[in-house]
Each structure stands twice: as C-alpha cells, then as structure tokens.
Short mmCIF file of C-alpha atoms and ligand atoms in Angstrom, two decimals:
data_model
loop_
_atom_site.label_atom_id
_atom_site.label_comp_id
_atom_site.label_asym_id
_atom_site.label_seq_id
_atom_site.Cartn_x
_atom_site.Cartn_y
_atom_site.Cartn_z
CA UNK A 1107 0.00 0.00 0.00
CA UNK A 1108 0.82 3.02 -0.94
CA UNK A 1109 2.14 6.01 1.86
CA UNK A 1110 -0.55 8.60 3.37
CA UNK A 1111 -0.05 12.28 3.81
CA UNK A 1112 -2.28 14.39 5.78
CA UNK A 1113 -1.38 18.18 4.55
CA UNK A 1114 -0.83 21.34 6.64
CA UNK A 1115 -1.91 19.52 9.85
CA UNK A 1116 -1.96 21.78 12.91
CA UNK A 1117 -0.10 19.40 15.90
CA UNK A 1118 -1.38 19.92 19.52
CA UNK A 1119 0.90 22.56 20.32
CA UNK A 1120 0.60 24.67 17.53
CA UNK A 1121 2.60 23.94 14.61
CA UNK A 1122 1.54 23.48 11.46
CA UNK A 1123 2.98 20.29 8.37
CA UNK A 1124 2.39 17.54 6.85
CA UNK A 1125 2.63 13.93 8.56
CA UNK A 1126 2.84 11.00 6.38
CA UNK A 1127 2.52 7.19 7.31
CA UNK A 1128 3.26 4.27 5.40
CA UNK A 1129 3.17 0.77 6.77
CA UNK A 1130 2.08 1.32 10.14
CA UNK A 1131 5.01 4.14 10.47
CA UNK A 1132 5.52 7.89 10.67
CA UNK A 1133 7.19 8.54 7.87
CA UNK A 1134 9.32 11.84 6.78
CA UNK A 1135 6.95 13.77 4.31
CA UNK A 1136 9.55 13.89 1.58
CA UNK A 1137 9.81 9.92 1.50
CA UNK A 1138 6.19 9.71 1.14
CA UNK A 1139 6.80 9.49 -3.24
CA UNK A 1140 4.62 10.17 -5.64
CA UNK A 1141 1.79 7.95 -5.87
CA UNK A 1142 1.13 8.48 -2.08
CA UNK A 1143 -2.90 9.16 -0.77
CA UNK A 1144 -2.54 13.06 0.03
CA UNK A 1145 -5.37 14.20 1.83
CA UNK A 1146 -5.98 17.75 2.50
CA UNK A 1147 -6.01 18.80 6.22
CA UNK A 1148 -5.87 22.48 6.51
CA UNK A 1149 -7.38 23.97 9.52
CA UNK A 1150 -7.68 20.03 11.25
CA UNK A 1151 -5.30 18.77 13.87
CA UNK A 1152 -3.95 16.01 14.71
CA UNK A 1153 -3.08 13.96 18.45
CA UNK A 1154 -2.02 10.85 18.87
CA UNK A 1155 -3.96 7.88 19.55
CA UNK A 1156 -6.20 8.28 22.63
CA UNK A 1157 -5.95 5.89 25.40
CA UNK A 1158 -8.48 4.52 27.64
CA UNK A 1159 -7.82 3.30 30.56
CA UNK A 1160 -11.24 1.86 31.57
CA UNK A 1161 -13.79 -0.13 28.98
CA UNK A 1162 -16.03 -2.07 29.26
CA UNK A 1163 -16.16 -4.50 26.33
CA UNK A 1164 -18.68 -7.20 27.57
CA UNK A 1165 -16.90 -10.29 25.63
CA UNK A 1166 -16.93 -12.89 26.92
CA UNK A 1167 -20.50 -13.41 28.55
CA UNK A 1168 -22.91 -10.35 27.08
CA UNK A 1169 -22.12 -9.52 23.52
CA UNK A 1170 -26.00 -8.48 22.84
CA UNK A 1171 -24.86 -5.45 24.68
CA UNK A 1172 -21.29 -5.18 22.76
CA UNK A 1173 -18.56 -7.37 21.75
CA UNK A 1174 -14.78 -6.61 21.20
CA UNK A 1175 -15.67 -5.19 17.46
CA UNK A 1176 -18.02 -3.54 18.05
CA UNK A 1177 -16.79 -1.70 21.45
CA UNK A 1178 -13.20 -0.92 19.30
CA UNK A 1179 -15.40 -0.04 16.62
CA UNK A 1180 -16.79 2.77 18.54
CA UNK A 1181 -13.66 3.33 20.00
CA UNK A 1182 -11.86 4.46 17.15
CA UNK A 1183 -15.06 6.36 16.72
CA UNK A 1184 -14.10 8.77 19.24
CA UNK A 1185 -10.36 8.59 18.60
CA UNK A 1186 -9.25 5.94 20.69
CA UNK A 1187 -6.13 3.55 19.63
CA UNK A 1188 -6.31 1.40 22.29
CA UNK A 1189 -8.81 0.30 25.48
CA UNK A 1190 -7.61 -1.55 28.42
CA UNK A 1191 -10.42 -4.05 28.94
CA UNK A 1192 -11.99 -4.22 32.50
CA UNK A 1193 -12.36 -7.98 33.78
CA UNK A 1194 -15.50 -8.31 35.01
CA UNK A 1195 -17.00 -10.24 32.15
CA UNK A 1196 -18.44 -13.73 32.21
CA UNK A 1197 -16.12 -15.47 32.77
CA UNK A 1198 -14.16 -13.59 34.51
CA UNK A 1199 -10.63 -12.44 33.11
CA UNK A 1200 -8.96 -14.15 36.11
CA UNK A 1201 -6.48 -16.65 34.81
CA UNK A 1202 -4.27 -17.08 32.49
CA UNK A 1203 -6.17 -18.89 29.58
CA UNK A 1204 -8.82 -15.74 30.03
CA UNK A 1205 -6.98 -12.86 29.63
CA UNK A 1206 -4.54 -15.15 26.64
CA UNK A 1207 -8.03 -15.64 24.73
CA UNK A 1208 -9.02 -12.09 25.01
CA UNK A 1209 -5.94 -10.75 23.74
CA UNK A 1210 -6.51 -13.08 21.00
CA UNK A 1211 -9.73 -11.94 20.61
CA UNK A 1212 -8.57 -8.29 20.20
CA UNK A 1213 -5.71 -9.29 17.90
CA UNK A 1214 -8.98 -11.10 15.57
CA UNK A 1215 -11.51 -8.61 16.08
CA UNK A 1216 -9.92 -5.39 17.47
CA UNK A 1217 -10.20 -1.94 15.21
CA UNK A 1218 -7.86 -0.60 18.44
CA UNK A 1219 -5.03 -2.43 20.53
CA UNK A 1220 -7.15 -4.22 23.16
CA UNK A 1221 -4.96 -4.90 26.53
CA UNK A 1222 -6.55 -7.13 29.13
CA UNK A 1223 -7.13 -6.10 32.86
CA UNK A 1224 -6.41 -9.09 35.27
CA UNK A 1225 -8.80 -9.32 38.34
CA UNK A 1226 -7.95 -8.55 41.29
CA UNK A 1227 -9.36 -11.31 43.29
CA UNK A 1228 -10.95 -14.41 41.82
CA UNK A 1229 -14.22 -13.93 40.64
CA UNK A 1230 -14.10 -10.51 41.89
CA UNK A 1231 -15.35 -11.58 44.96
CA UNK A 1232 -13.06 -10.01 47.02
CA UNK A 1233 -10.91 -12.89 48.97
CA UNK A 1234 -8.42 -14.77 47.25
CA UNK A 1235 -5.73 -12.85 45.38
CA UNK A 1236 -5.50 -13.84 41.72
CA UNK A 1237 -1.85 -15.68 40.36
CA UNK A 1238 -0.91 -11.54 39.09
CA UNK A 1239 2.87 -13.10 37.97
CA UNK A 1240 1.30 -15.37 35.35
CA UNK A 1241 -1.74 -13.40 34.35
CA UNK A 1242 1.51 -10.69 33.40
CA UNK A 1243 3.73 -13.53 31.89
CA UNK A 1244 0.59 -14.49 29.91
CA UNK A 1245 -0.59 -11.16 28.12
CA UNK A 1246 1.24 -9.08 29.39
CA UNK A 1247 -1.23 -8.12 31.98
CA UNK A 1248 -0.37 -5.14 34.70
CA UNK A 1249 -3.48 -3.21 35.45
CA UNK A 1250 -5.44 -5.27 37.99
CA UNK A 1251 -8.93 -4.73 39.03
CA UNK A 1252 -11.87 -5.84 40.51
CA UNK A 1253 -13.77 -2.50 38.96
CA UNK A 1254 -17.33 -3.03 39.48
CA UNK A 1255 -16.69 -3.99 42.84
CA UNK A 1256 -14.73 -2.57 45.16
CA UNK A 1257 -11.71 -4.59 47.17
CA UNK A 1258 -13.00 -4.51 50.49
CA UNK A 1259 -10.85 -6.12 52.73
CA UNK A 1260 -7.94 -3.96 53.09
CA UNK A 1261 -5.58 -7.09 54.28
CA UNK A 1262 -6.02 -8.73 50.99
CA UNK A 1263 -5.26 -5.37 48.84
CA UNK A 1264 -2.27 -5.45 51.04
CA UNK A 1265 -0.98 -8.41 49.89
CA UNK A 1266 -2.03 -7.72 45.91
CA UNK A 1267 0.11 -4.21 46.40
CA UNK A 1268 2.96 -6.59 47.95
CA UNK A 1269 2.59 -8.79 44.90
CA UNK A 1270 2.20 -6.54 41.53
CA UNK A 1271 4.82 -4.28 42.91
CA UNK A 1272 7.24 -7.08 42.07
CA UNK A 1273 6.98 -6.76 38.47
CA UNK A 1274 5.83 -2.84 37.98
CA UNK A 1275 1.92 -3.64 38.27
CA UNK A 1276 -0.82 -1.22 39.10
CA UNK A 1277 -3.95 -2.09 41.33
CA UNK A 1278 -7.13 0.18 39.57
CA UNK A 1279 -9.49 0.32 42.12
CA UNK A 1280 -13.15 0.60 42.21
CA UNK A 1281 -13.14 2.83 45.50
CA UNK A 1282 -16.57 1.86 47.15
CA UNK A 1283 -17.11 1.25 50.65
CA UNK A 1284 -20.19 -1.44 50.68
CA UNK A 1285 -21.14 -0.70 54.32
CA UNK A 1286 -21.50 3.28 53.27
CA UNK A 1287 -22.99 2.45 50.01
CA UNK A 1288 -25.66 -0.86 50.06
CA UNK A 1289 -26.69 -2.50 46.74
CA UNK A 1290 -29.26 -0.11 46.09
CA UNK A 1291 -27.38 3.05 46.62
CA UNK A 1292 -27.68 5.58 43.33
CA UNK A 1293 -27.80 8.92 44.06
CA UNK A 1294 -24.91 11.39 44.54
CA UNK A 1295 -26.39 14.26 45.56
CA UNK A 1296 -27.98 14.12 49.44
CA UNK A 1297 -30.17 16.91 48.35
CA UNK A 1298 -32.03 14.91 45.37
CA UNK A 1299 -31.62 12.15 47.03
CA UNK A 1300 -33.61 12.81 49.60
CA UNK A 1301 -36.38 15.05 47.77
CA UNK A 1302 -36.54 11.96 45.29
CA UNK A 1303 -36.92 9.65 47.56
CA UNK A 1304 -33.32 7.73 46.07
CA UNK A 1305 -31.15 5.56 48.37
CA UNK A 1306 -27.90 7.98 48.40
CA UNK A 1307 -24.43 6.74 47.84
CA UNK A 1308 -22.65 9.35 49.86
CA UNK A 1309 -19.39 10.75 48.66
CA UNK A 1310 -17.56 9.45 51.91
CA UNK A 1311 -18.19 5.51 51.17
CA UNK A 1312 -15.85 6.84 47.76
CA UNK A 1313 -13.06 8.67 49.79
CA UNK A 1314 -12.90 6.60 52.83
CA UNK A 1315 -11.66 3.97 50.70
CA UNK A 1316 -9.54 6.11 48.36
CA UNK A 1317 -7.92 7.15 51.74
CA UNK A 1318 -7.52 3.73 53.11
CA UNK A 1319 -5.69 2.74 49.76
CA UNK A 1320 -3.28 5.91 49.53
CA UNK A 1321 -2.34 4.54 52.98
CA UNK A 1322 -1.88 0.89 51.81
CA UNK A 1323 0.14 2.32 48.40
CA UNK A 1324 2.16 4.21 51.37
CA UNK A 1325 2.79 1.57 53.22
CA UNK A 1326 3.69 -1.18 50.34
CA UNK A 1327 4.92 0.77 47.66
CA UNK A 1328 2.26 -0.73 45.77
CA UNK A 1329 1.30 1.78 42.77
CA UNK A 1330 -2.52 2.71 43.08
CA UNK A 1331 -4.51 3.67 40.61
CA UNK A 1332 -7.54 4.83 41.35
CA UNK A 1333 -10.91 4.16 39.13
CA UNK A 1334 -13.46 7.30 37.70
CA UNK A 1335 -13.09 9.71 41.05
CA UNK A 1336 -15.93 11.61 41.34
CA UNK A 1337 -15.98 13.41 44.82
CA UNK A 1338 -14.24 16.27 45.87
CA UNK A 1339 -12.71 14.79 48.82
CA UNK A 1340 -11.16 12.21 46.92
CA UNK A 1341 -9.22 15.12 44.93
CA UNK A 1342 -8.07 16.34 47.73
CA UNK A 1343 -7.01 13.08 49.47
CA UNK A 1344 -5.31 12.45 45.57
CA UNK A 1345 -3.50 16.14 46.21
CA UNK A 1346 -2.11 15.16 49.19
CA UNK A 1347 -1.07 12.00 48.01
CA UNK A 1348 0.71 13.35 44.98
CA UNK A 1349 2.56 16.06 47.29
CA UNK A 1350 4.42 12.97 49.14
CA UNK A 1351 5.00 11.72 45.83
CA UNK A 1352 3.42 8.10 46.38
CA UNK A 1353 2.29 5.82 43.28
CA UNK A 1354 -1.11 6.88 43.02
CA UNK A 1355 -2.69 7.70 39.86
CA UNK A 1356 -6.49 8.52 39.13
CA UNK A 1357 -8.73 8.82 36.48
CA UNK A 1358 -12.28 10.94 36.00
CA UNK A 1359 -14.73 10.02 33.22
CA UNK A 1360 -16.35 12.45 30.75
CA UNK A 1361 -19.26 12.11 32.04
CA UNK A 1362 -18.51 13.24 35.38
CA UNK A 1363 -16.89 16.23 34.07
CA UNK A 1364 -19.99 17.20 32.09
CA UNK A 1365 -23.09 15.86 33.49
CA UNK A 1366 -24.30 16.54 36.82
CA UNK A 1367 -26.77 15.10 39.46
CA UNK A 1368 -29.84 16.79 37.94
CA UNK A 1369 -30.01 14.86 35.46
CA UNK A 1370 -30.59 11.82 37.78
CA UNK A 1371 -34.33 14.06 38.51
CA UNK A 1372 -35.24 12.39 34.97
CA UNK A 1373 -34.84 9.70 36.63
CA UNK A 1374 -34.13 8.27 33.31
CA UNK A 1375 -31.64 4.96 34.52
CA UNK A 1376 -29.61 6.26 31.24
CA UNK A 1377 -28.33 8.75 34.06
CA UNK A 1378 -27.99 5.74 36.55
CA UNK A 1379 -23.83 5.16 37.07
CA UNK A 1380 -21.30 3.58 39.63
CA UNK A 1381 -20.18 5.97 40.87
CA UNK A 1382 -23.00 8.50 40.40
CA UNK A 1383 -23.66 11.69 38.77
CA UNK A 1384 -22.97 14.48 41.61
CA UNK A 1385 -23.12 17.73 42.48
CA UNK A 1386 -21.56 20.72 40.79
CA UNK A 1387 -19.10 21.42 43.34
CA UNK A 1388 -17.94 17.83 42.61
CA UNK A 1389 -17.53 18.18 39.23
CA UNK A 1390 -16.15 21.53 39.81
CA UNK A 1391 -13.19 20.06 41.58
CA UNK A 1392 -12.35 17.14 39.28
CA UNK A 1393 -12.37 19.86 36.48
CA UNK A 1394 -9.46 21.22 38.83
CA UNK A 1395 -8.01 18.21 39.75
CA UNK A 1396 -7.74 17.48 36.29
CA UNK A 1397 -6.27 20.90 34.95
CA UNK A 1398 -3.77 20.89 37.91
CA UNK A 1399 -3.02 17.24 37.83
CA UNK A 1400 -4.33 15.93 41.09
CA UNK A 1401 -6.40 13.99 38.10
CA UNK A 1402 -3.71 12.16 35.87
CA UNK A 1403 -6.10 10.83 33.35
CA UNK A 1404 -9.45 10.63 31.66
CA UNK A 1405 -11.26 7.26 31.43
CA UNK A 1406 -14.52 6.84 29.40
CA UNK A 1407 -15.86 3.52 32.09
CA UNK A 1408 -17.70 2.76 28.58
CA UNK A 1409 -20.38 0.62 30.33
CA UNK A 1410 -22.54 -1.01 27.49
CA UNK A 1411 -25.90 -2.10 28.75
CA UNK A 1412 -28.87 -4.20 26.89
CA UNK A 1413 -32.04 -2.36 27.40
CA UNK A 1414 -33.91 -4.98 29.63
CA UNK A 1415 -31.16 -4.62 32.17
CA UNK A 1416 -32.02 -0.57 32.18
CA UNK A 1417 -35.31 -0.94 31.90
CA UNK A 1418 -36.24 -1.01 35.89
CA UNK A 1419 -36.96 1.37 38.81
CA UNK A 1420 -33.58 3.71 39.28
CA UNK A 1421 -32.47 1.96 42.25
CA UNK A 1422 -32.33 -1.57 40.29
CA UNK A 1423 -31.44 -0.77 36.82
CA UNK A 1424 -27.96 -2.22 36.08
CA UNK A 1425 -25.22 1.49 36.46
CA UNK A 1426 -23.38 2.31 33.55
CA UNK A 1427 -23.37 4.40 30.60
CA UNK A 1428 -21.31 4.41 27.31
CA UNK A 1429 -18.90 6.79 26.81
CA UNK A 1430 -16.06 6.11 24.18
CA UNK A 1431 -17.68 8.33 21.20
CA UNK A 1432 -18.40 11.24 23.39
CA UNK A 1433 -15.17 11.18 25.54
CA UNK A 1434 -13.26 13.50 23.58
CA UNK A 1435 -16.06 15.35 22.94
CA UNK A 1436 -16.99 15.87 26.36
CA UNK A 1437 -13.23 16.93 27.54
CA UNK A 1438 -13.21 19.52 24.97
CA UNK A 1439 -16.19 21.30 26.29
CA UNK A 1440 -15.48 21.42 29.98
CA UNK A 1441 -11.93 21.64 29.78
CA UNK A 1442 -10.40 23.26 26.33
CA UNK A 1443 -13.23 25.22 25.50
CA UNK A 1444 -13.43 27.08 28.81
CA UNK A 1445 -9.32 27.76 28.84
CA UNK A 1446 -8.89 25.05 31.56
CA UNK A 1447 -6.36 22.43 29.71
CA UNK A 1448 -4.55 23.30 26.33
CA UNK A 1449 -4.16 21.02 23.72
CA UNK A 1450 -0.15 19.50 25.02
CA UNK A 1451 -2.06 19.16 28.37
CA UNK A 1452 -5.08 17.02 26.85
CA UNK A 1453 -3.03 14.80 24.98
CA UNK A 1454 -1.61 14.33 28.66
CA UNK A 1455 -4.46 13.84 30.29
CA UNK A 1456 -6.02 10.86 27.05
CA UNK A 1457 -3.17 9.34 25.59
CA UNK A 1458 0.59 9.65 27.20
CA UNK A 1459 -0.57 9.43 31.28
CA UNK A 1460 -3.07 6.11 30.59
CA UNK A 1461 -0.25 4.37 27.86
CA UNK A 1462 1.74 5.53 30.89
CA UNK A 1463 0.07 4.22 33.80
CA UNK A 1464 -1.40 1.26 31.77
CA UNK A 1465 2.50 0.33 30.74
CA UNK A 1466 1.97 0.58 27.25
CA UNK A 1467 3.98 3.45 26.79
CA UNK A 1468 6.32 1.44 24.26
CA UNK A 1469 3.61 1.44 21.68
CA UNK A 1470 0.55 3.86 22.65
CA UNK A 1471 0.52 7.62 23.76
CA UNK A 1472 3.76 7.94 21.84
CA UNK A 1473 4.88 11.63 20.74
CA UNK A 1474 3.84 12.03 16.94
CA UNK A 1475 7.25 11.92 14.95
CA UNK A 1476 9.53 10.23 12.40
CA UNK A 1477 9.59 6.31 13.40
CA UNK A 1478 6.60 6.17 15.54
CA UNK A 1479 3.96 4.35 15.43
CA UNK A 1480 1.13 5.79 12.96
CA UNK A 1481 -1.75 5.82 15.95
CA UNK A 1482 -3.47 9.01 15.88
CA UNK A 1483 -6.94 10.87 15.42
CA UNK A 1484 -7.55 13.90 12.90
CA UNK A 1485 -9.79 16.08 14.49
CA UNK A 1486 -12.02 19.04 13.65
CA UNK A 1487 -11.88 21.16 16.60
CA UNK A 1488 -14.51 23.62 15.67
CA UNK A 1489 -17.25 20.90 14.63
CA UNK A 1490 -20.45 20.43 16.67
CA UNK A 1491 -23.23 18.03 16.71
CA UNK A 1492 -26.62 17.33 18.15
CA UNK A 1493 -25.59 13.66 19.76
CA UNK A 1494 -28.04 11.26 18.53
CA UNK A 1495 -27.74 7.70 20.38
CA UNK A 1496 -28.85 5.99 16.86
CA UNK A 1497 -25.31 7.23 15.39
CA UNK A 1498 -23.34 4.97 17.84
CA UNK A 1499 -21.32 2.36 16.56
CA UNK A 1500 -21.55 0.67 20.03
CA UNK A 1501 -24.28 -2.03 20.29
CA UNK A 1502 -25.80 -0.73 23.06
CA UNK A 1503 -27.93 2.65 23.07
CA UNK A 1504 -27.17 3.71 26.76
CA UNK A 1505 -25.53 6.86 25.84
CA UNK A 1506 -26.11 9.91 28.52
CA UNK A 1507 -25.04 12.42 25.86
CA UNK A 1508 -28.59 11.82 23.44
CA UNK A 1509 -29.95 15.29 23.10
CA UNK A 1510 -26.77 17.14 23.96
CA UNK A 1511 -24.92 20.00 21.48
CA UNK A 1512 -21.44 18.86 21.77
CA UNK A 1513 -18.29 18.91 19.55
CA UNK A 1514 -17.85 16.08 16.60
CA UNK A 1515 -14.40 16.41 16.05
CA UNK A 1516 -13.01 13.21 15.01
CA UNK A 1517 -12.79 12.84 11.47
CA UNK A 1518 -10.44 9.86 11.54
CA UNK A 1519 -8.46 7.63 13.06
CA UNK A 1520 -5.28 5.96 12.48
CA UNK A 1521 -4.05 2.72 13.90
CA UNK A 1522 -0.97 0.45 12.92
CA UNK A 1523 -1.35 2.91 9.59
CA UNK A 1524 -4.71 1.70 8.70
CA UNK A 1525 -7.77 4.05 9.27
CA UNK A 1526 -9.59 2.58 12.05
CA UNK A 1527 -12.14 5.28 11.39
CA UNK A 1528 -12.70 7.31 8.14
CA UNK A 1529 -15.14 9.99 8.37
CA UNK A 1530 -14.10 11.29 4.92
CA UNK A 1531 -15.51 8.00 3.10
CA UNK A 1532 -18.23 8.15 5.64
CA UNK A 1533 -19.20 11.75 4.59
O1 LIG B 503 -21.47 2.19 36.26
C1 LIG B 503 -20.68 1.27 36.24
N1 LIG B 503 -20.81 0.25 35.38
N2 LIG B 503 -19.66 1.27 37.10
C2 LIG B 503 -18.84 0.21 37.23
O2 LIG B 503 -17.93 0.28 38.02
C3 LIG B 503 -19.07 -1.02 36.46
C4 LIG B 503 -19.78 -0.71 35.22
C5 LIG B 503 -20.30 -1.92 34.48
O3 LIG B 503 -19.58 -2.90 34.35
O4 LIG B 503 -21.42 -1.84 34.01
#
C-alpha cells in the first residue's frame, strides 16, 4: 500500500505540516513518493492515539450489549487507539487462559489495541488474590482490578500491592465502601436524594476507601490507581497523596466532568452510574483536579448495557453508561473550551498518562514523529453536533449524551497505519 499524507496539519501545540505514514510508520513527508494518498487537512489537527484506561467491552459473557468489534469499533469512533479491557465479564478475566483468549480476541476482532485487565481477586469476589505473575507472563497483563466492585478487605489489597509491585503492576481500584454504600445506593447528591426519595451513595463511602488505599500504596509501595473519582474529597485526598510523591494515579470520566446530578431528577436509569452523577461542586473540583493534575487521566468507564437490564426502577437498573464516542467530545467542552487544559495538556491527560500508567507506553501515547507508530486521530476542533444515540457504533444505546450539542471532532483515526475510522468515506 501506498504512503498517506495528511497536509498542513496543525499538531497539539501549535505547529503546522504535513505527517505522512506508510506501513504502520511515521514517515518523513519527503519519503512519502509520488503515488502516495494526500489528503488535505488544513485547519484540522492532529493527536495521537487516545488511550483509555477503563472499557467495558462485555466479551466474553454479554455480547448483545457489545462485543470486542463492536466496542473498538466505537472506540476508534471517538479517537481511541487502544482500550484496556476491565475484567468483570463472564467469565471472569482471572487466569491465564482468560486474559490469553481475550488478547486473542482483540488481535482477531480489534479496530484498536485491546490490553486485558487481570482481576484482582478471583471472581471478583473479594478474597483470594489472583496468580498476578502469570496473568503478566501471559498477556502481558499489569493493570489489575476488581472495577465493578470494590476490594473490600484492606488485608487482601495489602498483599495484591505486595505482589504486583514485584513486576511494575498497578492495582485500579473501584473505591466503594459497601457498608457506606448498600446495593441499592444511586444517588450522589444528598439533596435529590432525599427530595426523590433515592437511596444515596454518599461521597464518603468513595473517599474513605480512596484514603484507606493511599495509605496501603504508602505503606507497600504498591502503585494505586484509582478508578473514575468523582468526589471532591477524593481530589483532595489524591493532592495530598501526589505532594508525598506516592504511586497513586487517578482517572475521572467524561461524564462526570460534564453531566451533573440533575439529570438523575429524569430519573431516566440512562443517568444511573457507579459511581453517580454528583453535584456541581464535585464536578467543579475534578475539572481542577484534572487541569492541575491531582487527576492524571481521563477514562470513558464505557459501560454497554442491553435495554432490559435498564429498563427497571432507578435503584435496580444495572449502572453504567457508554462513553467512548463522546469522551473526547466531552473533555473539549469542559476543559479546552473554557481555557482550563490546552491542547499538550489534553493529549496528557487521554493518551501519554493512561499508555503511561497502563505500561503501554512502548507502543501507545507515543509523541507524533519520524519512526513512531502511525496511531493518531484527525480532528475538527470547531465541529459540533446534536448527539443522537442511533449514530453509535456501540451495540448498546445507553448513551447519557442523546440530546446534547457537543463537539464532533473526530474525522479519523489511524491505527498500525490503517484508518480505524474514516469519516471522509463516511461523509
Ligand atoms: O457504572 C458502572 N458500570 N460502574 C462500574 O464500576 C461497572 C460498570 C459496568 O460494568 O457496568
């Protein structure tokens, strides 16, 4: 195949060439020859490959509510060049032979780099500590997690910190104390939650455990990452952590950076999450946290759901909401469009820190330059769209954005130098 050249491409901090590809490469412009695709890209930018750190891909166990194609499908979608794939599937990704077949499975089916997430504790039921050495040896496994459920018994994170640290592994944890926050808990806001009549999930049963784990990371020197933060205390607890300079990471989603607790009045279970929608002065600070870097990373928690399993009173429906189209989307508008992050800083914050954290820095989140990989997204920063759920390329139709004016800006995306997403031939 012949080389690609995008033309007069603006790069995330500012300057403005071509970049040309050619067999899964960066290539230098002038080698691109003559019977190279050129494809005009004046006023569009280009950023490397987004990252996330946090999908939910549902194979094995529920593909009617997505599969590994079609969840990397709409990951390229929104720009993505890899998703780190969160265990808690049926079976669970908790030995070797599981997390070896879904790697296999992305390899076959992936339109983005799929890298496995190892359990935490066999079927993520919160006692015995899964074999983290060969789930690593086998895929190359080192983000461990439980997400979904939270690791409650702070003896046996203990020993999983004492254990990944061994070979550079990060514990992602789903910070929720059970005793704070029963099975029924939903609402984030004690206000609405109250006036609605809505078992609260109060924002301490989230930082009392963040808290407990910055200790445990502390004490170990375990790294900690910790899962879609969405208090303010949590932030802080993350600030202070960070000051010490202790391995803790953290991630916020999109949609806690754009949506809020009203939206839970609906009481439309699209709007139903783990953790919840909260109040602004939550979102508020993970804006900060995220601008100042108390918040390494965003993470979509793409949380596919079939629509029997929403289709209950709030307090039952299954949490979750998809995420991966809209992620970029939904960054741009709280964070770059009201002067909070620039462009170097966003690329930060969706491709470098997760490839970082996620230790696939050898291949994803890579500066775009002569040599490197050709993973990257062209985007049309000034495009806007009314989101329309039917668009999605996920299979599920759970998306909390429906209705919403937002940017559009990918136009396509790049992977291994094929075009994982073309919005040109779409167009
Ligand atoms: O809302 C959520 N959905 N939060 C989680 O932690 C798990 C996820 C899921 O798997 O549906």
């Amino acid at each position: 195949m012949a080389a690609t050249v995008l033309r007069g491409v603006r790069s995330a901090d500012g300057t403005v060439g071509d970049l040309a590809f050619d067999k899964g490469r960066l290539i230098d412009p002038a080698d691109a020859g003559r019977g190279a695709r050129r494809i005009d890209a004046a006023g569009l930018m280009v950023l490397p490959g987004l990252v996330d750190l946090h999908t939910h891909l549902r194979e094995p166990g529920r593909e009617d509510a997505e599969t590994v194609r079609t969840g990397t499908l709409a990951a390229a979608r929104g720009g993505y060049t890899a998703c780190f794939a969160m265990p808690n599937t049926d079976p669970v990704a908790d030995t070797a032979e599981a997390v070896r077949r879904l790697a296999a499975l992305g390899r076959r089916d992936g339109a983005a780099e799929v890298i496995p997430v190892g359990a935490i504790t066999y079927g993520l039921a919160g006692r015995e500590t899964t074999d983290f050495q060969r789930l690593h040896e086998a895929a190359g496994v080192t983000v461990f997690s439980d997400d979904g459920r939270c690791v409650r018994d702070a003896a046996v994170m203990r020993a999983a910190f004492q254990a990944v640290r061994r070979f550079g592994g990060v514990l992602a944890q789903h910070s929720q104390d059970d005793d704070l926050a029963g099975p029924r808990a939903c609402c984030g806001s004690p206000a609405r939650a109250e006036r609605l009549g809505l078992p609260e999930w109060p924002a301490v049963a989230e930082s009392a455990i963040v808290a407990r784990d910055v200790q445990l990371a502390q004490d170990s020197g375990g790294a900690l990452h910790v899962c879609h933060v969405s208090t303010a205390e949590s932030v802080e607890i993350l600030r202070w952590a960070k000051a010490r300079g202790l391995p803790v990471t953290a991630e916020a989603t999109p949609h806690h950076l754009l949506l809020g607790a009203a939206a839970v009045e609906t009481l439309d279970t699209v709007y139903k999450v783990n953790p919840p929608l909260r109040d602004d002065e939550d979102a508020e600070a993970l804006r900060a946290g995220l601008a100042d870097g108390a918040i390494d990373a965003v993470a979509t928690d793409h949380a596919p759901h079939a629509p029997a399993d929403k289709a209950l009173p709030f307090p039952e429906a299954r949490p979750g909401m998809i995420g991966l189209e809209q992620s970029l989307a939904a960054v741009m508008e709280t964070m770059i469009l009201t002067g909070r992050l620039s462009w170097p800083a966003l690329v930060q914050r969706m491709s470098a820190a997760p490839a970082r954290i996620g230790g696939a820095a050898d291949r994803q989140g890579r500066r775009l330059a002569v040599g490197e990989p050709a993973a990257f997204v062209l985007i049309d920063p000034t495009r806007r769209t009314l989101v329309n759920r039917e668009d999605s390329l996920s299979k599920s139709r759970n998306n909390p954005y429906h209705g919403l004016d937002l940017p559009d800006p990918v136009v396509l995306t790049c992977w291994r130098g094929q075009l994982t997403y073309d919005g040109l031939a779409a167009a």
